[in-house]
Coordinates of C-alpha atoms and ligand atoms in Angstrom, one line a residue:
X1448 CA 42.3 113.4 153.2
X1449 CA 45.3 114.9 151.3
X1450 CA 48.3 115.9 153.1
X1451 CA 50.5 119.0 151.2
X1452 CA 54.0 117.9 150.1
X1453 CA 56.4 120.9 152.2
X1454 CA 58.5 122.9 149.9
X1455 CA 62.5 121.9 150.5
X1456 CA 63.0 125.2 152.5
X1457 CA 60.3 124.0 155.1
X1458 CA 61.3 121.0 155.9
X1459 CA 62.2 120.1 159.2
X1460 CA 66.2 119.2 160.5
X1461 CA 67.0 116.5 158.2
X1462 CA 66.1 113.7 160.7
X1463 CA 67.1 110.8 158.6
X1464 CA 70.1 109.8 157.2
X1465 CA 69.6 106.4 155.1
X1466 CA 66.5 105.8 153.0
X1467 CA 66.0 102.5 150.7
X1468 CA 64.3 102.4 147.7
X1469 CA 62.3 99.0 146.1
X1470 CA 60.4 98.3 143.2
X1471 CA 57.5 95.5 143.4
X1472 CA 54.6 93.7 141.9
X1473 CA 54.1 93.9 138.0
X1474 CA 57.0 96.1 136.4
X1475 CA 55.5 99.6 135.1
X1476 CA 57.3 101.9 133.0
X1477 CA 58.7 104.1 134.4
X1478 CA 59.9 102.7 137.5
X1479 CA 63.6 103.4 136.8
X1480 CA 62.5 107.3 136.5
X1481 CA 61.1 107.5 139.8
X1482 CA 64.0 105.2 141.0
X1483 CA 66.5 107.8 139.7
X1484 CA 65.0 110.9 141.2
X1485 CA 64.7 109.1 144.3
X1486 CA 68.2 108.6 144.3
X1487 CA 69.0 111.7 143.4
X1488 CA 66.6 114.3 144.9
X1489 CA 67.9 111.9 148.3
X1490 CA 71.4 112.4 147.7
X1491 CA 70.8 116.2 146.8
X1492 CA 69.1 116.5 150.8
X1493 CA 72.5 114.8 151.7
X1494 CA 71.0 111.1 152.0
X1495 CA 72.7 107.7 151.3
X1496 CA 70.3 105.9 149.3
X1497 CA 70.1 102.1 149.0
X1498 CA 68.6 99.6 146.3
X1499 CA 66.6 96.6 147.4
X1500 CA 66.5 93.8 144.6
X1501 CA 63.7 91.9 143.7
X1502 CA 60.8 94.1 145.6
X1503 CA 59.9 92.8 148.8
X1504 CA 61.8 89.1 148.4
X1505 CA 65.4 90.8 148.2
X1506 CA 64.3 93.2 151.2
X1507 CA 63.4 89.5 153.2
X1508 CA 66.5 88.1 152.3
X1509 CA 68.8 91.1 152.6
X1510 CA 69.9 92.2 148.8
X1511 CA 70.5 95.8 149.7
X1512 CA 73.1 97.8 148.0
X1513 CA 74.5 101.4 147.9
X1514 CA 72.9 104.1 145.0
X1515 CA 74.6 106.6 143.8
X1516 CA 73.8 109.2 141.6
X1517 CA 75.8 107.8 138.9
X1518 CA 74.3 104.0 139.8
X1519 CA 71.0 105.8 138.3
X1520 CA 72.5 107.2 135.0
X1521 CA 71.0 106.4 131.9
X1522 CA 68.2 104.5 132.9
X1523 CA 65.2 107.0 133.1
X1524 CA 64.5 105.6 129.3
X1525 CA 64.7 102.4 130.0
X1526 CA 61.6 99.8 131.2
X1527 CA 61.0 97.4 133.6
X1528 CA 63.3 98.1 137.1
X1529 CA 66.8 98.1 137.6
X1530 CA 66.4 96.8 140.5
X1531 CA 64.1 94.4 139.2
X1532 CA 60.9 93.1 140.4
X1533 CA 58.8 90.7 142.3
X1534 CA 55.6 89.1 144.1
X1535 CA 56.7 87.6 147.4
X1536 CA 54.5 85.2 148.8
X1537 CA 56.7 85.2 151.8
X1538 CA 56.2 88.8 152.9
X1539 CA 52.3 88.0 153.2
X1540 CA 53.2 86.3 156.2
X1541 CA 54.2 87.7 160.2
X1542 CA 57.6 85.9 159.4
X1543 CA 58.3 87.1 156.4
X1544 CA 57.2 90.5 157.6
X1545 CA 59.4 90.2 160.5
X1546 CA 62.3 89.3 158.9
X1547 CA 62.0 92.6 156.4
X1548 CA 62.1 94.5 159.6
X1549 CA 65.2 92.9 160.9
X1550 CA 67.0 93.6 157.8
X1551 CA 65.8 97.2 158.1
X1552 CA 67.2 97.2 161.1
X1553 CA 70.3 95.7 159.9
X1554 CA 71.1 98.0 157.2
X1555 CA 70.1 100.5 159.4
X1556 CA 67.4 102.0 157.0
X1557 CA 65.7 105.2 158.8
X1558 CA 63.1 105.2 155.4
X1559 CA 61.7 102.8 152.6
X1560 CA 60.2 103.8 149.2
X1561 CA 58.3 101.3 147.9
X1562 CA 57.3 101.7 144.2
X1563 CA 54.6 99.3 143.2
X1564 CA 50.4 98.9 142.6
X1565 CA 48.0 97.9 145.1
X1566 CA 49.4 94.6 147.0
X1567 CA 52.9 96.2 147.0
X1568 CA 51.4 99.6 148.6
X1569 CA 49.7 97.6 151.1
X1570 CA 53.3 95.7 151.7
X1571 CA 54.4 99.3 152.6
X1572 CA 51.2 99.9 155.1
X1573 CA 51.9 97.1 157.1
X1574 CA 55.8 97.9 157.5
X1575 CA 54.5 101.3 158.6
X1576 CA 52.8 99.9 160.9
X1577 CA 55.4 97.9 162.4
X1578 CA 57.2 101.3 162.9
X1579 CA 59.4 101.9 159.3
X1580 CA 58.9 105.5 157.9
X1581 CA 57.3 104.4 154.2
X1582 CA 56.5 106.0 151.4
X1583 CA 54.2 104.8 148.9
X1584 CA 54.7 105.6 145.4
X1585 CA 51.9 104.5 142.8
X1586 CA 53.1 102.2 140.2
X1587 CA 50.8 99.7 137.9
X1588 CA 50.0 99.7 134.5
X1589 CA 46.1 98.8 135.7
X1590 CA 46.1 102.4 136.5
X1591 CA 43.5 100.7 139.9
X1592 CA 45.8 102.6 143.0
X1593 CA 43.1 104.4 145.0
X1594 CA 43.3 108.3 145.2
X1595 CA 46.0 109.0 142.5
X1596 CA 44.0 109.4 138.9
X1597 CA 47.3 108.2 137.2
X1598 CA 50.2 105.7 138.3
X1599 CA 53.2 105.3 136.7
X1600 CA 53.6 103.3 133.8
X1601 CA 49.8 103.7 132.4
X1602 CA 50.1 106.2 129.7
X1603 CA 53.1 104.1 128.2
X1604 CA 50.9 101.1 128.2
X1605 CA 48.4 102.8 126.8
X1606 CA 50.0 103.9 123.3
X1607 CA 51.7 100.6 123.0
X1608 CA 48.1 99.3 123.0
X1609 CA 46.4 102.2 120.7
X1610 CA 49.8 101.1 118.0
X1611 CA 49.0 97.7 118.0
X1612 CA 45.1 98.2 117.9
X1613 CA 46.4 100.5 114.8
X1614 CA 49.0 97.8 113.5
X1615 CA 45.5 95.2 113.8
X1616 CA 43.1 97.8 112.1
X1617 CA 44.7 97.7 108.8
X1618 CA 44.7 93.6 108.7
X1619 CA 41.1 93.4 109.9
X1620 CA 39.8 96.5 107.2
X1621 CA 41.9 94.0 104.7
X1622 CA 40.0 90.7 105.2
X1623 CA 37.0 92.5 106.6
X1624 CA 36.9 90.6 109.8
X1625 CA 35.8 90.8 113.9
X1626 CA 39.4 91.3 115.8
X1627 CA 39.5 90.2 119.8
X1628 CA 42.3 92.1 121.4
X1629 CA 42.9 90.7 124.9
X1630 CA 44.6 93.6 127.1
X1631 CA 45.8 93.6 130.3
X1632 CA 43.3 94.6 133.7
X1633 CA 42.4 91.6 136.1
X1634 CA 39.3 93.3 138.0
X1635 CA 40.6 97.2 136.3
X1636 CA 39.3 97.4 132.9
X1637 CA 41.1 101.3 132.0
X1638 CA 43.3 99.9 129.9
X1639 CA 40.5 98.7 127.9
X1640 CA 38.4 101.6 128.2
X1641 CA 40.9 104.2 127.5
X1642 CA 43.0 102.0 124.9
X1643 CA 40.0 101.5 123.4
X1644 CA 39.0 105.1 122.9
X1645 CA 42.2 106.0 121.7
X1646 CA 42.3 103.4 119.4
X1647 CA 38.5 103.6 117.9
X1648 CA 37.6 100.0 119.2
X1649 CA 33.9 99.4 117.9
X1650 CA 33.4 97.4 121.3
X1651 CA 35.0 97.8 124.8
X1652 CA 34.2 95.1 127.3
X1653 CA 35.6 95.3 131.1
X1654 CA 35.4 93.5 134.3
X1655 CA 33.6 96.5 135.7
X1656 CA 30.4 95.6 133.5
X1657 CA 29.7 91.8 132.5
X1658 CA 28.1 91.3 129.2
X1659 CA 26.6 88.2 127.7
X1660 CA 28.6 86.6 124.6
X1661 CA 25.1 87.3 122.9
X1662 CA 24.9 90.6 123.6
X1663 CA 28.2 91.3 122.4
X1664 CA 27.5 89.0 119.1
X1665 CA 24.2 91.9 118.8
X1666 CA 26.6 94.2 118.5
X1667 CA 29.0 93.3 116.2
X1668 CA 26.2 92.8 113.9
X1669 CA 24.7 95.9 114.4
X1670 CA 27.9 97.3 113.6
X1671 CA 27.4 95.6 110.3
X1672 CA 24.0 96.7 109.0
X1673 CA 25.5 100.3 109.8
X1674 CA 27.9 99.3 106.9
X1675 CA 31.2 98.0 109.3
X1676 CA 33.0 95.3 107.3
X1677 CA 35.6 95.0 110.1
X1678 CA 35.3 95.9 114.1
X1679 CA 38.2 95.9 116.8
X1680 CA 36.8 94.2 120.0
X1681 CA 39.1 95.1 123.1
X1682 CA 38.7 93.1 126.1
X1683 CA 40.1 93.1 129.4
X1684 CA 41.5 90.2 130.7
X1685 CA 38.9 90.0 133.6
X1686 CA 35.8 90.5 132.0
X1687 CA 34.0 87.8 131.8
X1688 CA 30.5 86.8 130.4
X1689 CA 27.7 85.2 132.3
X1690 CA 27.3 82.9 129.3
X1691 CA 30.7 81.6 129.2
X1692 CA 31.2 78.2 129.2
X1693 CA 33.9 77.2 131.7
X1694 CA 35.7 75.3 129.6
X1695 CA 37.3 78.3 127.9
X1696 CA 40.8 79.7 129.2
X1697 CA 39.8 83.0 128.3
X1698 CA 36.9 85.0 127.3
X1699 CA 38.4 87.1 124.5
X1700 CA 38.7 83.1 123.1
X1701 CA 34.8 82.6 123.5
X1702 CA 34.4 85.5 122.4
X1703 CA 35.6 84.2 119.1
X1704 CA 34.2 80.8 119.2
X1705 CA 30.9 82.6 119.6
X1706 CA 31.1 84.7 116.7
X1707 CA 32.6 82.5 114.3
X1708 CA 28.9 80.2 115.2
X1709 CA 27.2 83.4 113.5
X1710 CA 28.2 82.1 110.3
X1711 CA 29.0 85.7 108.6
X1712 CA 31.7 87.2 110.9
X1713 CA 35.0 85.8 110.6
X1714 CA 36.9 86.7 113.7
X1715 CA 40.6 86.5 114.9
X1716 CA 42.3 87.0 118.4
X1717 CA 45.2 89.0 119.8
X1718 CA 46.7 88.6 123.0
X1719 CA 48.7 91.9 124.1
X1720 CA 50.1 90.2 127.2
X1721 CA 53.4 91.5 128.3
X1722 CA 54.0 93.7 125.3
X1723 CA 51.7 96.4 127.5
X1724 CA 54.5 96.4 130.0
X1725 CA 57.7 96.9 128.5
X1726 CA 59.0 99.4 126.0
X1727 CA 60.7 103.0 126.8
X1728 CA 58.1 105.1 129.1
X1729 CA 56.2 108.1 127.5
X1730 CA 57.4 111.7 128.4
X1731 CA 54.4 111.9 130.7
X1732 CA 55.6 108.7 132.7
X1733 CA 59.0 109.8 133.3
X1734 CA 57.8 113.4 134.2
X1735 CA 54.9 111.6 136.5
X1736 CA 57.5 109.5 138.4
X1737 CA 60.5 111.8 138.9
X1738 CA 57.7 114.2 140.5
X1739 CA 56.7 110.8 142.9
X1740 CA 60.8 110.1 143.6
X1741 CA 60.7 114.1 144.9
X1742 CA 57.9 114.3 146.3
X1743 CA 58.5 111.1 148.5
X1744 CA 62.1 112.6 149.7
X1745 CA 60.0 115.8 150.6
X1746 CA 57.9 114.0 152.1
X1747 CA 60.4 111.2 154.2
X1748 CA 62.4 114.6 154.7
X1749 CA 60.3 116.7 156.3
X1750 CA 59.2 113.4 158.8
X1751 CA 56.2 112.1 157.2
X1752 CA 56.2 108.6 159.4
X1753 CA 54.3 106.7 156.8
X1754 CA 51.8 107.6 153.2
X1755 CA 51.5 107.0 149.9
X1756 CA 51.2 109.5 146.7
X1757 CA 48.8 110.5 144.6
X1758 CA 48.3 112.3 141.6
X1759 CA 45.3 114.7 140.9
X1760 CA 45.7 115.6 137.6
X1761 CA 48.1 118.7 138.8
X1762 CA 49.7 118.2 142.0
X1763 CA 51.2 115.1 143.7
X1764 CA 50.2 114.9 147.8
X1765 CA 50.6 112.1 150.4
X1766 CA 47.5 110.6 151.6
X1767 CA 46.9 108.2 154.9
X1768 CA 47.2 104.0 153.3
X1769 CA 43.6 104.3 154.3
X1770 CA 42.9 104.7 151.0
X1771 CA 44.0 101.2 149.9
X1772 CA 40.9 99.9 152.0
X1773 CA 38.6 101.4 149.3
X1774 CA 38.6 99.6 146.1
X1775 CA 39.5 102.1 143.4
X1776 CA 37.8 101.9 139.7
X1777 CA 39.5 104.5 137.3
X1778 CA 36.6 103.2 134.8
X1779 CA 33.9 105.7 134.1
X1780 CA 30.7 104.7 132.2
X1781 CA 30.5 108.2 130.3
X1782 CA 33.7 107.6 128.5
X1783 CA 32.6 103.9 127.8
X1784 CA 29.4 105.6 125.9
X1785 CA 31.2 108.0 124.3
X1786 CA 33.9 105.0 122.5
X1787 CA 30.9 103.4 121.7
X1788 CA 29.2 106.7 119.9
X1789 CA 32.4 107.9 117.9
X1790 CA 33.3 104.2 116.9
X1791 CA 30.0 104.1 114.6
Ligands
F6P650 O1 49.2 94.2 137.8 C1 49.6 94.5 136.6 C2 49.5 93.3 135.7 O2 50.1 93.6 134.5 C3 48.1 92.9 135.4 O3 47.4 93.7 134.5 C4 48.2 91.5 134.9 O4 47.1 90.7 135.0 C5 49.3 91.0 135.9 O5 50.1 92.2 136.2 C6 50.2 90.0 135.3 O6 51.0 89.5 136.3 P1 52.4 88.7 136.0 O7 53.3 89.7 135.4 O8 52.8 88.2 137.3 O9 52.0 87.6 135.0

């Protein structure tokens, strides 16, 4: 269920007075946009904002420190987090969860934004359930938060992967071989399906739908009696073959030990690693997260005691952190057929 954002003139008596902001889990692009509207749609309803450093390991061990407006300037084309980032193995436990609420108590925070993917989201579900007014705002290049069909920080990743499957093209037309470009996507394979579309991959393989090295081999072959002299294989990093002998780190590397057995495909392999989650965010990210910094003041403002954001394509609403118990797939199998139909 979907909960409304309030307009500004509806809100309630401002009923909060000090609200912290933290950025955690895998840096998106985009993250300092949402970051500065936070900041500054908070000071504009008369808020003193705070910065927590290092996502949920500063909040534990108290690195919180005053945000200003002009503490935000000139950041909202920048990547990564100015407050920079973290996993905290810590805060999965009751200690570690019990000393982020004392330190919310000590800096006397009445709210918490919490910017970040899945685990990060669920960080902010459990401090809402131990009483802190949380908001949730959807952050991961994976694009896998349930309920919103975009996070921040996907669409940047996205054209940096559809310029270097663009940059690769032109090598593998020249010396007519098989290219395996490992992207990022652990059990999400959007990045591969939609980076893949965008950038005319002949193959697409994703976690979400296992495929035998064989089968895969079948098609790049098949792509070659249709008169292919090269083909761009995008792989997520969590798809993984049935037939994959375990003695490979990766399967975009099997992938490539299997077809150079073939005998006539010369093959070579990219790994796009981190490169997907740096570089200055899109227009669409930094639009997408300064509507998630409002829209979680809105929400914090008008006494929302606790959601997370979503975006459906137009609007941006709270919904209950329910919604992290269903596992989300952005994947969908028709645009997986039709990258396979226009890439032959
Ligand atoms: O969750 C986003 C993500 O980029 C995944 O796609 C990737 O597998 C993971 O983070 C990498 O984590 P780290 O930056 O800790 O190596």
């Amino acid at each position: 269920m979907s909960y409304d954002i309030p307009a500004k003139s509806e809100v309630a008596e401002k009923i909060m007075t000090r609200i912290g902001v933290l950025t955690s889990g895998g840096d998106a692009p985009g993250m300092n946009a949402a970051l500065r509207a936070c900041v500054r749609c908070g000071t504009d309803a008369g808020f003193s904002m705070f910065g927590i450093a290092r996502g949920y390991s500063g909040l534990i061990s108290g690195d919180v420190t005053v945000l200003d407006n002009r503490a935000v300037g000139g950041i909202i084309e920048r990547g990564g987090t100015l407050l920079r980032s973290a996993r905290s193995k810590e805060f999965m436990t009751d200690a570690g969860q019990q000393k982020a609420l004392a330190r919310i108590e000590e800096h006397g925070l009445d709210g918490l934004i919490v910017i970040g993917g899945n685990g990060s989201l669920r960080g902010a579900k459990r401090l809402c359930e131990m009483g802190v007014r949380t908001m949730g705002i959807p952050a991961s290049i994976d694009n896998d938060v349930p309920e919103s069909t975009m996070a921040i920080g996907v669409d940047t990743a996205l054209n940096t992967v559809v310029e270097c499957l663009d940059r690769l093209r032109d090598t593998a037309i020249a010396h007519e071989r098989a290219f395996v470009v490992e992207v990022m996507g652990r059990e999400s394979g959007y990045i591969a399906l939609m980076g893949g579309l965008a950038g005319g991959a002949e193959i697409i393989l994703l976690p979400e739908m296992p495929e035998s090295l064989e089968a895969v081999a079948r098609s790049v072959q098949s792509g070659m009696s249709l008169g292919k002299s090269h083909s761009i294989i995008v792989v997520a990093e969590g798809f993984k073959p049935p037939d994959m002998a375990p003695t490979f780190a990766s399967s975009a590397r099997a992938i490539c030990s299997h077809l150079d057995t073939l005998g006539n495909v010369e093959s070579r392999l990219t790994i796009l690693g981190h490169l997907q989650r740096g570089g200055s965010p899109t227009a669409f990210d930094r639009i997408l997260a300064s509507r998630f910094g409002e829209a979680a003041i809105q929400a914090l403002t008008a006494g929302s005691t606790g959601r997370m954001l979503r975006y459906d394509g137009r609007d941006i609403a709270a919904v209950d952190y329910a919604a992290l118990d269903t596992p989300c797939s952005n994947v969908d199998p028709d645009i997986l057929r039709l990258a396979d139909i226009v890439a032959h």
